[in-house]
């Protein structure tokens, strides 16, 4: 039966994917985004007549369900109105749970890499003619972020940040890695955070995990009825990455299987962390009996995910074009992984970084200093608060001063033209320019590209 479903915060990455899926399933959707993130342009799939950036009571009056995410506060005006009308109100994970009932669910969870891994897996299942359904929390470059299809599989990017991945069933899970983050949603307790992962894994039949991840290894010792398969560079891994090699902009990954056979996987995604993401997705396809040679062949066609080291423009310098990248990394491990890859390529890294949330900056302050110090030239903007109050916490000025004490070239910036001027001052033929963060830094990056294009 077709339902009318209203989404609060419909332009957010997770909510937009779920809305696409819901619409393709056959339901009628409306949506609002009272704080349009980074002034997003409306996507093609969203009918302008079904959207408001203010407050439209009629959408809620007519809705059978009102769906919200953890980003929606109790004081949200539409949520309060829906409660007043006694509407059926669902967290996004509860709506997902309704859809999982009729599918074989593969969930990808982890602190880093889950968007890339779930995107690659969805691509491989599509290319393998499995007709998968999928809901991804990002936008892949050459496929949609969500699709409802007739095949038996539903591939989900599972959100551990608020523990909502416990609200739906998963048959198979992939754990890319586990690091403490978003602890404000877990009683500020690492133990509570890990306990949710343990519960999530315990509910699945098969778990594919990164052998190098200390918390994953710690948890699996206490889980009895789940079948485990490891991947990584270690010789003890069930699926061992024995060699990676870069040729121009292609990474070649040699993977040894439990049976002793090997396969070579080509991908345009560079770096050790992406090799792990690719292999995790490859294993998911392998366990669903997609031919290993076809899996390896199809990986090469995957073009990446928006805002994961996405090439968004260039700066002309003499006869050379200096690439500009936009990246979502906002945790010190993510920053370190990306910077290490460019460092390995012997690039001069000009890095524009926007810290995301005061709480994350303070919790990982020393780790950020270590990671960001890999940059050659570092520009740091104000913290993107995401609604948090600063209170007595450290800010971008403190981060700049701490890194400057290490005799690093670091600048506090708050103006696009200032960014352009500083970058122009230091750029040379071996440079790359990296904008990084989870706030409005992507918007700033594109505005700076427009300035460079005018010059």
Tab-separated table of C-alpha atoms in Angstrom:
chain	number	residue	atom	x	y	z
A	1	UNK	CA	0.000	0.000	0.000
A	2	UNK	CA	1.405	3.409	-1.004
A	3	UNK	CA	2.123	5.711	1.913
A	4	UNK	CA	2.866	9.431	2.142
A	5	UNK	CA	6.141	9.882	3.992
A	6	UNK	CA	7.604	13.221	5.074
A	7	UNK	CA	11.375	13.536	5.696
A	8	UNK	CA	12.809	16.114	8.104
A	9	UNK	CA	16.248	17.259	6.908
A	10	UNK	CA	15.811	15.595	3.534
A	11	UNK	CA	18.957	17.105	1.982
A	12	UNK	CA	21.311	15.489	4.494
A	13	UNK	CA	23.430	12.712	2.989
A	14	UNK	CA	21.815	9.845	4.908
A	15	UNK	CA	18.257	11.166	4.676
A	16	UNK	CA	18.442	11.954	0.953
A	17	UNK	CA	19.546	8.400	0.151
A	18	UNK	CA	16.713	6.937	2.225
A	19	UNK	CA	14.227	9.301	0.556
A	20	UNK	CA	15.395	8.199	-2.915
A	21	UNK	CA	14.997	4.553	-1.905
A	22	UNK	CA	11.545	5.173	-0.422
A	23	UNK	CA	10.385	6.953	-3.562
A	24	UNK	CA	11.720	4.181	-5.824
A	25	UNK	CA	9.968	1.627	-3.606
A	26	UNK	CA	6.725	3.324	-4.633
A	27	UNK	CA	5.793	5.607	-1.747
A	28	UNK	CA	5.012	9.307	-2.090
A	29	UNK	CA	7.567	11.546	-0.382
A	30	UNK	CA	7.770	15.134	0.783
A	31	UNK	CA	10.655	16.744	2.586
A	32	UNK	CA	11.953	19.784	4.356
A	33	UNK	CA	15.343	21.149	5.238
A	34	UNK	CA	14.968	24.204	7.422
A	35	UNK	CA	18.746	24.592	7.515
A	36	UNK	CA	19.734	23.727	3.951
A	37	UNK	CA	23.279	22.298	4.365
A	38	UNK	CA	25.766	24.478	2.491
A	39	UNK	CA	22.852	25.960	0.457
A	40	UNK	CA	22.489	22.788	-1.565
A	41	UNK	CA	20.811	22.934	-4.936
A	42	UNK	CA	17.735	20.704	-5.099
A	43	UNK	CA	18.599	17.311	-6.623
A	44	UNK	CA	16.767	16.105	-9.731
A	45	UNK	CA	14.958	13.317	-7.887
A	46	UNK	CA	13.206	15.757	-5.527
A	47	UNK	CA	10.098	17.473	-6.881
A	48	UNK	CA	10.264	21.179	-5.914
A	49	UNK	CA	6.538	21.037	-5.111
A	50	UNK	CA	7.287	18.340	-2.526
A	51	UNK	CA	9.968	20.346	-0.724
A	52	UNK	CA	10.140	23.304	1.622
A	53	UNK	CA	13.032	25.174	3.198
A	54	UNK	CA	10.638	26.846	5.612
A	55	UNK	CA	7.623	25.308	7.354
A	56	UNK	CA	4.768	23.666	5.455
A	57	UNK	CA	2.134	22.255	7.803
A	58	UNK	CA	0.279	20.635	4.892
A	59	UNK	CA	3.102	18.162	4.291
A	60	UNK	CA	2.783	16.880	7.853
A	61	UNK	CA	-1.025	17.039	7.845
A	62	UNK	CA	-1.097	14.685	4.848
A	63	UNK	CA	1.765	12.383	5.892
A	64	UNK	CA	1.223	8.815	7.038
A	65	UNK	CA	4.728	8.789	8.533
A	66	UNK	CA	7.173	11.508	9.560
A	67	UNK	CA	10.820	10.422	9.431
A	68	UNK	CA	13.659	12.132	11.281
A	69	UNK	CA	17.380	11.534	11.860
A	70	UNK	CA	19.563	11.995	14.926
A	71	UNK	CA	20.478	15.443	13.596
A	72	UNK	CA	16.903	16.609	14.305
A	73	UNK	CA	16.499	18.014	17.818
A	74	UNK	CA	13.432	17.595	20.022
A	75	UNK	CA	12.698	21.316	19.581
A	76	UNK	CA	12.411	21.027	15.772
A	77	UNK	CA	9.211	22.865	14.852
A	78	UNK	CA	7.962	20.204	12.433
A	79	UNK	CA	8.709	17.351	14.819
A	80	UNK	CA	6.772	19.128	17.560
A	81	UNK	CA	3.822	19.659	15.207
A	82	UNK	CA	3.863	15.992	14.146
A	83	UNK	CA	3.766	14.925	17.792
A	84	UNK	CA	0.848	17.284	18.419
A	85	UNK	CA	-1.069	15.537	15.614
A	86	UNK	CA	-0.097	12.096	16.985
A	87	UNK	CA	1.517	11.234	13.667
A	88	UNK	CA	3.483	8.016	13.295
A	89	UNK	CA	7.050	9.222	13.800
A	90	UNK	CA	10.018	7.036	12.823
A	91	UNK	CA	13.734	7.438	13.225
A	92	UNK	CA	15.386	6.828	9.831
A	93	UNK	CA	16.757	3.508	11.093
A	94	UNK	CA	13.212	2.369	11.956
A	95	UNK	CA	12.093	3.056	8.394
A	96	UNK	CA	15.139	1.164	7.115
A	97	UNK	CA	14.127	-1.744	9.360
A	98	UNK	CA	10.769	-1.944	7.570
A	99	UNK	CA	12.557	-2.283	4.242
A	100	UNK	CA	15.030	-4.909	5.500
A	101	UNK	CA	12.314	-7.447	6.299
A	102	UNK	CA	12.159	-8.819	2.747
A	103	UNK	CA	15.848	-8.592	1.802
A	104	UNK	CA	19.162	-10.285	2.543
A	105	UNK	CA	20.966	-7.383	4.227
A	106	UNK	CA	24.680	-6.644	4.000
A	107	UNK	CA	25.622	-3.783	6.349
A	108	UNK	CA	28.909	-1.897	6.224
A	109	UNK	CA	29.874	-0.251	9.508
A	110	UNK	CA	33.008	1.408	10.817
A	111	UNK	CA	34.466	4.736	11.789
A	112	UNK	CA	36.211	5.275	8.451
A	113	UNK	CA	35.699	4.002	4.921
A	114	UNK	CA	32.136	2.723	5.123
A	115	UNK	CA	30.764	5.043	2.409
A	116	UNK	CA	33.492	4.035	-0.034
A	117	UNK	CA	33.176	0.337	0.835
A	118	UNK	CA	29.380	0.252	0.559
A	119	UNK	CA	29.548	2.183	-2.738
A	120	UNK	CA	32.075	-0.234	-4.259
A	121	UNK	CA	30.065	-3.247	-3.104
A	122	UNK	CA	26.850	-1.830	-4.578
A	123	UNK	CA	28.698	-1.223	-7.857
A	124	UNK	CA	30.103	-4.773	-7.913
A	125	UNK	CA	26.702	-6.329	-7.232
A	126	UNK	CA	25.184	-4.232	-10.021
A	127	UNK	CA	27.916	-5.201	-12.465
A	128	UNK	CA	27.489	-8.825	-11.360
A	129	UNK	CA	23.809	-8.693	-12.423
A	130	UNK	CA	22.568	-9.243	-8.861
A	131	UNK	CA	20.056	-6.349	-9.124
A	132	UNK	CA	20.883	-5.104	-5.611
A	133	UNK	CA	19.029	-2.521	-3.598
A	134	UNK	CA	21.280	-0.126	-1.696
A	135	UNK	CA	21.264	2.911	0.589
A	136	UNK	CA	24.587	4.782	0.814
A	137	UNK	CA	25.427	7.811	2.987
A	138	UNK	CA	27.367	9.594	0.254
A	139	UNK	CA	27.237	10.241	-3.480
A	140	UNK	CA	29.251	7.884	-5.713
A	141	UNK	CA	30.684	9.446	-8.856
A	142	UNK	CA	29.103	7.094	-11.391
A	143	UNK	CA	26.021	5.653	-9.705
A	144	UNK	CA	23.146	6.905	-7.511
A	145	UNK	CA	23.349	6.962	-3.731
A	146	UNK	CA	20.333	4.677	-3.392
A	147	UNK	CA	18.239	2.290	-5.464
A	148	UNK	CA	15.363	-0.104	-4.922
A	149	UNK	CA	15.727	-3.204	-7.083
A	150	UNK	CA	14.279	-6.685	-7.447
A	151	UNK	CA	17.343	-8.670	-6.335
A	152	UNK	CA	17.546	-10.379	-2.948
A	153	UNK	CA	20.282	-8.123	-1.500
A	154	UNK	CA	20.027	-4.796	0.302
A	155	UNK	CA	23.412	-3.141	0.867
A	156	UNK	CA	23.387	-0.599	3.696
A	157	UNK	CA	25.853	1.916	5.019
A	158	UNK	CA	25.247	1.321	8.716
A	159	UNK	CA	25.445	4.309	11.065
A	160	UNK	CA	27.250	3.538	14.294
A	161	UNK	CA	27.649	7.203	15.238
A	162	UNK	CA	24.330	7.258	17.099
A	163	UNK	CA	23.928	3.505	17.602
A	164	UNK	CA	21.020	3.379	15.160
A	165	UNK	CA	22.528	0.423	13.297
A	166	UNK	CA	21.110	-1.716	16.109
A	167	UNK	CA	17.526	-0.956	15.034
A	168	UNK	CA	17.546	-3.062	11.868
A	169	UNK	CA	18.505	-6.617	11.025
A	170	UNK	CA	21.675	-7.506	9.116
A	171	UNK	CA	22.580	-10.922	7.745
A	172	UNK	CA	26.190	-10.051	6.923
A	173	UNK	CA	28.282	-7.182	8.267
A	174	UNK	CA	31.575	-5.667	7.247
A	175	UNK	CA	33.544	-3.767	9.895
A	176	UNK	CA	36.053	-1.491	8.179
A	177	UNK	CA	37.587	-0.336	11.495
A	178	UNK	CA	36.519	0.911	14.917
A	179	UNK	CA	37.802	4.101	16.529
A	180	UNK	CA	36.228	6.163	19.298
A	181	UNK	CA	34.178	8.974	17.725
A	182	UNK	CA	30.806	10.598	18.376
A	183	UNK	CA	31.167	9.534	22.007
A	184	UNK	CA	28.695	12.276	22.939
A	185	UNK	CA	26.041	9.856	21.604
A	186	UNK	CA	27.392	6.973	23.717
A	187	UNK	CA	27.429	8.414	27.240
A	188	UNK	CA	30.959	9.706	26.541
A	189	UNK	CA	32.080	6.126	27.070
A	190	UNK	CA	34.330	4.033	24.825
A	191	UNK	CA	32.984	0.935	26.574
A	192	UNK	CA	29.416	1.878	25.618
A	193	UNK	CA	30.486	2.582	22.030
A	194	UNK	CA	32.229	-0.798	21.729
A	195	UNK	CA	29.321	-2.597	23.350
A	196	UNK	CA	27.035	-1.376	20.559
A	197	UNK	CA	29.440	-2.744	17.957
A	198	UNK	CA	29.520	-6.048	19.830
A	199	UNK	CA	25.717	-6.237	19.838
A	200	UNK	CA	25.587	-5.322	16.135
A	201	UNK	CA	28.096	-8.041	15.178
A	202	UNK	CA	26.453	-10.648	17.432
A	203	UNK	CA	23.163	-10.250	15.531
A	204	UNK	CA	24.770	-11.138	12.167
A	205	UNK	CA	25.556	-14.535	10.658
A	206	UNK	CA	28.831	-13.520	8.989
A	207	UNK	CA	31.264	-10.734	9.902
A	208	UNK	CA	34.075	-9.594	7.591
A	209	UNK	CA	36.576	-7.482	9.519
A	210	UNK	CA	39.912	-5.681	9.238
A	211	UNK	CA	42.587	-7.814	10.911
A	212	UNK	CA	44.651	-4.715	11.767
A	213	UNK	CA	41.877	-3.142	13.844
A	214	UNK	CA	42.543	-3.602	17.541
A	215	UNK	CA	38.970	-3.073	18.717
A	216	UNK	CA	37.533	-5.527	16.169
A	217	UNK	CA	40.026	-8.169	17.301
A	218	UNK	CA	39.129	-7.448	20.891
A	219	UNK	CA	35.377	-7.828	20.290
A	220	UNK	CA	35.372	-11.028	18.245
A	221	UNK	CA	36.943	-12.972	21.110
A	222	UNK	CA	33.663	-12.609	23.005
A	223	UNK	CA	31.234	-13.441	20.162
A	224	UNK	CA	30.351	-17.122	19.740
A	225	UNK	CA	27.811	-17.733	16.984
A	226	UNK	CA	29.000	-15.409	14.206
A	227	UNK	CA	31.270	-16.650	11.396
A	228	UNK	CA	34.345	-14.402	11.035
A	229	UNK	CA	36.559	-13.706	8.016
A	230	UNK	CA	39.491	-11.278	8.181
A	231	UNK	CA	41.216	-9.158	5.551
A	232	UNK	CA	44.367	-7.066	5.520
A	233	UNK	CA	48.103	-7.081	4.884
A	234	UNK	CA	48.946	-9.497	7.711
A	235	UNK	CA	49.889	-13.050	6.701
A	236	UNK	CA	47.311	-14.359	9.193
A	237	UNK	CA	44.445	-12.643	7.338
A	238	UNK	CA	41.994	-14.993	5.617
A	239	UNK	CA	42.084	-12.657	2.625
A	240	UNK	CA	45.631	-11.286	2.515
A	241	UNK	CA	46.729	-8.236	0.538
A	242	UNK	CA	50.201	-9.426	-0.434
A	243	UNK	CA	51.259	-6.480	-2.592
A	244	UNK	CA	50.101	-3.056	-3.760
A	245	UNK	CA	51.698	-1.134	-6.604
A	246	UNK	CA	50.925	2.218	-8.173
A	247	UNK	CA	51.108	2.785	-11.916
A	248	UNK	CA	50.255	6.380	-12.791
A	249	UNK	CA	46.775	6.889	-11.299
A	250	UNK	CA	45.957	3.176	-10.928
A	251	UNK	CA	46.597	1.006	-7.866
A	252	UNK	CA	47.198	-2.717	-8.379
A	253	UNK	CA	46.205	-4.887	-5.413
A	254	UNK	CA	47.328	-8.511	-5.225
A	255	UNK	CA	44.937	-10.487	-3.039
A	256	UNK	CA	45.535	-14.028	-1.758
A	257	UNK	CA	42.373	-16.021	-1.083
A	258	UNK	CA	41.843	-18.646	1.670
A	259	UNK	CA	42.103	-21.402	-0.964
A	260	UNK	CA	45.581	-20.143	-1.949
A	261	UNK	CA	44.554	-18.610	-5.288
A	262	UNK	CA	45.474	-14.997	-6.022
A	263	UNK	CA	43.746	-12.257	-7.975
A	264	UNK	CA	44.929	-8.809	-9.054
A	265	UNK	CA	42.498	-5.930	-8.569
A	266	UNK	CA	42.896	-2.634	-10.441
A	267	UNK	CA	41.424	0.516	-8.928
A	268	UNK	CA	41.672	4.268	-9.380
A	269	UNK	CA	41.375	4.635	-5.590
A	270	UNK	CA	44.863	5.131	-4.201
A	271	UNK	CA	46.391	4.453	-0.783
A	272	UNK	CA	46.549	1.543	1.648
A	273	UNK	CA	43.279	2.573	3.284
A	274	UNK	CA	41.486	2.404	-0.064
A	275	UNK	CA	43.085	-0.960	-0.820
A	276	UNK	CA	41.417	-2.236	2.371
A	277	UNK	CA	38.076	-0.689	1.394
A	278	UNK	CA	38.222	-2.253	-2.070
A	279	UNK	CA	39.129	-5.685	-0.695
A	280	UNK	CA	36.368	-5.572	1.930
A	281	UNK	CA	33.791	-4.872	-0.785
A	282	UNK	CA	35.337	-7.532	-3.054
A	283	UNK	CA	34.975	-10.146	-0.292
A	284	UNK	CA	31.294	-9.244	0.115
A	285	UNK	CA	30.768	-10.098	-3.554
A	286	UNK	CA	32.885	-13.244	-3.262
A	287	UNK	CA	30.664	-14.613	-0.484
A	288	UNK	CA	27.618	-14.068	-2.693
A	289	UNK	CA	29.204	-16.306	-5.342
A	290	UNK	CA	30.049	-13.588	-7.861
A	291	UNK	CA	32.919	-14.919	-9.977
A	292	UNK	CA	36.250	-13.670	-8.571
A	293	UNK	CA	37.643	-12.718	-11.985
A	294	UNK	CA	34.533	-10.689	-12.772
A	295	UNK	CA	34.733	-9.013	-9.372
A	296	UNK	CA	38.343	-7.990	-9.949
A	297	UNK	CA	37.571	-6.798	-13.474
A	298	UNK	CA	34.608	-4.648	-12.425
A	299	UNK	CA	36.392	-2.821	-9.571
A	300	UNK	CA	38.306	-0.767	-12.145
A	301	UNK	CA	35.056	0.764	-13.432
A	302	UNK	CA	34.191	2.307	-10.063
A	303	UNK	CA	35.063	6.027	-10.165
A	304	UNK	CA	35.023	6.893	-6.470
A	305	UNK	CA	32.782	8.875	-4.128
A	306	UNK	CA	32.161	12.604	-4.108
A	307	UNK	CA	34.262	14.416	-1.503
A	308	UNK	CA	36.650	11.484	-1.046
A	309	UNK	CA	39.780	13.108	-2.484
A	310	UNK	CA	37.576	14.344	-5.319
A	311	UNK	CA	39.404	16.292	-8.028
A	312	UNK	CA	37.404	19.535	-8.352
A	313	UNK	CA	39.704	21.797	-10.358
A	314	UNK	CA	43.212	22.954	-11.150
A	315	UNK	CA	45.444	25.982	-10.836
A	316	UNK	CA	47.441	26.896	-13.925
A	317	UNK	CA	51.113	27.390	-13.078
A	318	UNK	CA	53.326	28.075	-16.073
A	319	UNK	CA	52.657	25.061	-18.344
A	320	UNK	CA	51.421	22.804	-15.538
A	321	UNK	CA	48.031	22.311	-13.899
A	322	UNK	CA	48.129	21.898	-10.124
A	323	UNK	CA	45.280	19.662	-8.925
A	324	UNK	CA	42.771	20.770	-6.284
A	325	UNK	CA	41.072	18.084	-4.180
A	326	UNK	CA	38.025	18.179	-1.908
A	327	UNK	CA	37.891	15.600	0.906
A	328	UNK	CA	35.408	14.784	3.652
A	329	UNK	CA	38.046	13.719	6.198
A	330	UNK	CA	37.395	15.261	9.610
A	331	UNK	CA	38.867	12.721	12.051
A	332	UNK	CA	42.656	12.690	12.651
A	333	UNK	CA	42.978	9.124	11.324
A	334	UNK	CA	41.256	10.152	8.072
A	335	UNK	CA	43.463	13.225	7.775
A	336	UNK	CA	46.594	11.174	8.448
A	337	UNK	CA	45.659	8.511	5.877
A	338	UNK	CA	45.055	11.028	3.076
A	339	UNK	CA	48.115	13.147	3.872
A	340	UNK	CA	50.329	10.053	4.138
A	341	UNK	CA	49.284	8.986	0.641
A	342	UNK	CA	50.204	12.373	-0.869
A	343	UNK	CA	53.418	12.368	1.165
A	344	UNK	CA	54.221	8.939	-0.322
A	345	UNK	CA	53.725	10.463	-3.776
A	346	UNK	CA	56.343	13.130	-2.899
A	347	UNK	CA	53.840	15.947	-3.299
A	348	UNK	CA	54.095	19.346	-1.679
A	349	UNK	CA	50.856	19.401	0.309
A	350	UNK	CA	49.050	22.734	0.639
A	351	UNK	CA	46.247	21.870	3.031
A	352	UNK	CA	43.155	23.917	3.911
A	353	UNK	CA	41.481	22.282	6.905
A	354	UNK	CA	38.248	23.054	8.736
A	355	UNK	CA	37.835	21.356	12.142
A	356	UNK	CA	34.364	19.839	12.622
A	357	UNK	CA	32.807	20.190	16.087
A	358	UNK	CA	34.545	21.618	19.148
A	359	UNK	CA	34.083	18.321	20.992
A	360	UNK	CA	35.958	16.316	18.329
A	361	UNK	CA	38.767	18.891	18.143
A	362	UNK	CA	39.203	18.791	21.910
A	363	UNK	CA	38.954	15.028	22.265
A	364	UNK	CA	41.569	14.439	19.546
A	365	UNK	CA	43.574	17.657	19.903
A	366	UNK	CA	47.020	16.005	20.137
A	367	UNK	CA	46.125	13.536	17.356
A	368	UNK	CA	45.132	16.425	15.086
A	369	UNK	CA	48.466	18.127	15.741
A	370	UNK	CA	50.304	14.934	14.750
A	371	UNK	CA	48.201	14.313	11.622
A	372	UNK	CA	48.062	17.873	10.301
A	373	UNK	CA	51.801	18.306	10.763
A	374	UNK	CA	52.252	16.087	7.683
A	375	UNK	CA	51.149	19.058	5.559
A	376	UNK	CA	53.820	21.325	4.096
A	377	UNK	CA	51.655	24.440	4.181
A	378	UNK	CA	48.611	24.380	6.450
A	379	UNK	CA	45.680	26.802	6.483
A	380	UNK	CA	43.118	26.349	9.283
A	381	UNK	CA	39.678	27.961	9.307
A	382	UNK	CA	37.261	28.428	12.182
A	383	UNK	CA	35.661	25.335	13.689
A	384	UNK	CA	32.428	24.292	11.986
A	385	UNK	CA	30.399	23.916	15.173
A	386	UNK	CA	27.504	21.797	13.795
A	387	UNK	CA	25.342	23.444	16.454
A	388	UNK	CA	27.705	22.896	19.388
A	389	UNK	CA	28.536	25.694	21.841
A	390	UNK	CA	32.230	26.454	22.318
A	391	UNK	CA	32.017	26.784	26.103
A	392	UNK	CA	35.575	26.381	27.490
A	393	UNK	CA	36.854	24.181	24.686
A	394	UNK	CA	39.867	24.797	22.439
A	395	UNK	CA	39.381	26.312	18.994
A	396	UNK	CA	41.218	26.810	15.703
A	397	UNK	CA	43.474	29.508	17.143
A	398	UNK	CA	44.760	27.021	19.729
A	399	UNK	CA	45.385	24.460	16.999
A	400	UNK	CA	47.305	26.979	14.870
A	401	UNK	CA	49.512	28.019	17.799
A	402	UNK	CA	50.276	24.420	18.791
A	403	UNK	CA	51.295	23.421	15.266
A	404	UNK	CA	53.264	26.644	14.781
A	405	UNK	CA	55.339	25.662	17.831
A	406	UNK	CA	56.586	22.716	15.759
A	407	UNK	CA	58.123	25.213	13.297
A	408	UNK	CA	55.466	24.475	10.697
A	409	UNK	CA	54.091	26.897	8.116
A	410	UNK	CA	50.554	27.280	9.445
A	411	UNK	CA	48.040	30.105	9.006
A	412	UNK	CA	44.687	30.969	10.513
A	413	UNK	CA	42.302	32.015	7.711
A	414	UNK	CA	38.718	33.277	7.513
A	415	UNK	CA	38.413	34.625	3.966
A	416	UNK	CA	38.398	32.945	0.554
A	417	UNK	CA	40.651	35.559	-1.059
A	418	UNK	CA	43.099	35.081	1.809
A	419	UNK	CA	43.161	31.354	1.029
A	420	UNK	CA	43.824	32.026	-2.652
A	421	UNK	CA	46.595	34.533	-1.883
A	422	UNK	CA	48.420	32.199	0.533
A	423	UNK	CA	48.142	29.206	-1.805
A	424	UNK	CA	49.461	31.306	-4.725
A	425	UNK	CA	52.402	32.358	-2.569
A	426	UNK	CA	53.583	28.793	-1.873
A	427	UNK	CA	52.462	26.722	-4.849
A	428	UNK	CA	55.015	25.073	-7.151
A	429	UNK	CA	55.083	22.390	-9.859
A	430	UNK	CA	55.040	19.491	-7.359
A	431	UNK	CA	52.117	20.799	-5.275
A	432	UNK	CA	48.635	19.521	-4.624
A	433	UNK	CA	45.949	21.640	-2.952
A	434	UNK	CA	43.700	19.788	-0.495
A	435	UNK	CA	40.523	21.182	1.074
A	436	UNK	CA	39.354	18.936	3.906
A	437	UNK	CA	36.572	18.787	6.484
A	438	UNK	CA	32.915	17.877	7.032
A	439	UNK	CA	31.372	21.354	7.363
A	440	UNK	CA	30.998	24.003	4.659
A	441	UNK	CA	34.633	23.652	3.521
A	442	UNK	CA	33.454	22.024	0.276
A	443	UNK	CA	31.471	25.164	-0.571
A	444	UNK	CA	34.558	27.257	0.237
A	445	UNK	CA	36.694	24.995	-1.965
A	446	UNK	CA	34.421	25.449	-4.981
A	447	UNK	CA	34.295	29.220	-4.410
A	448	UNK	CA	38.108	29.331	-4.379
A	449	UNK	CA	38.249	27.277	-7.579
A	450	UNK	CA	35.970	29.881	-9.193
A	451	UNK	CA	38.412	32.640	-8.109
A	452	UNK	CA	41.385	30.760	-9.579
A	453	UNK	CA	39.459	30.231	-12.816
A	454	UNK	CA	38.996	33.988	-13.122
A	455	UNK	CA	42.738	34.630	-12.895
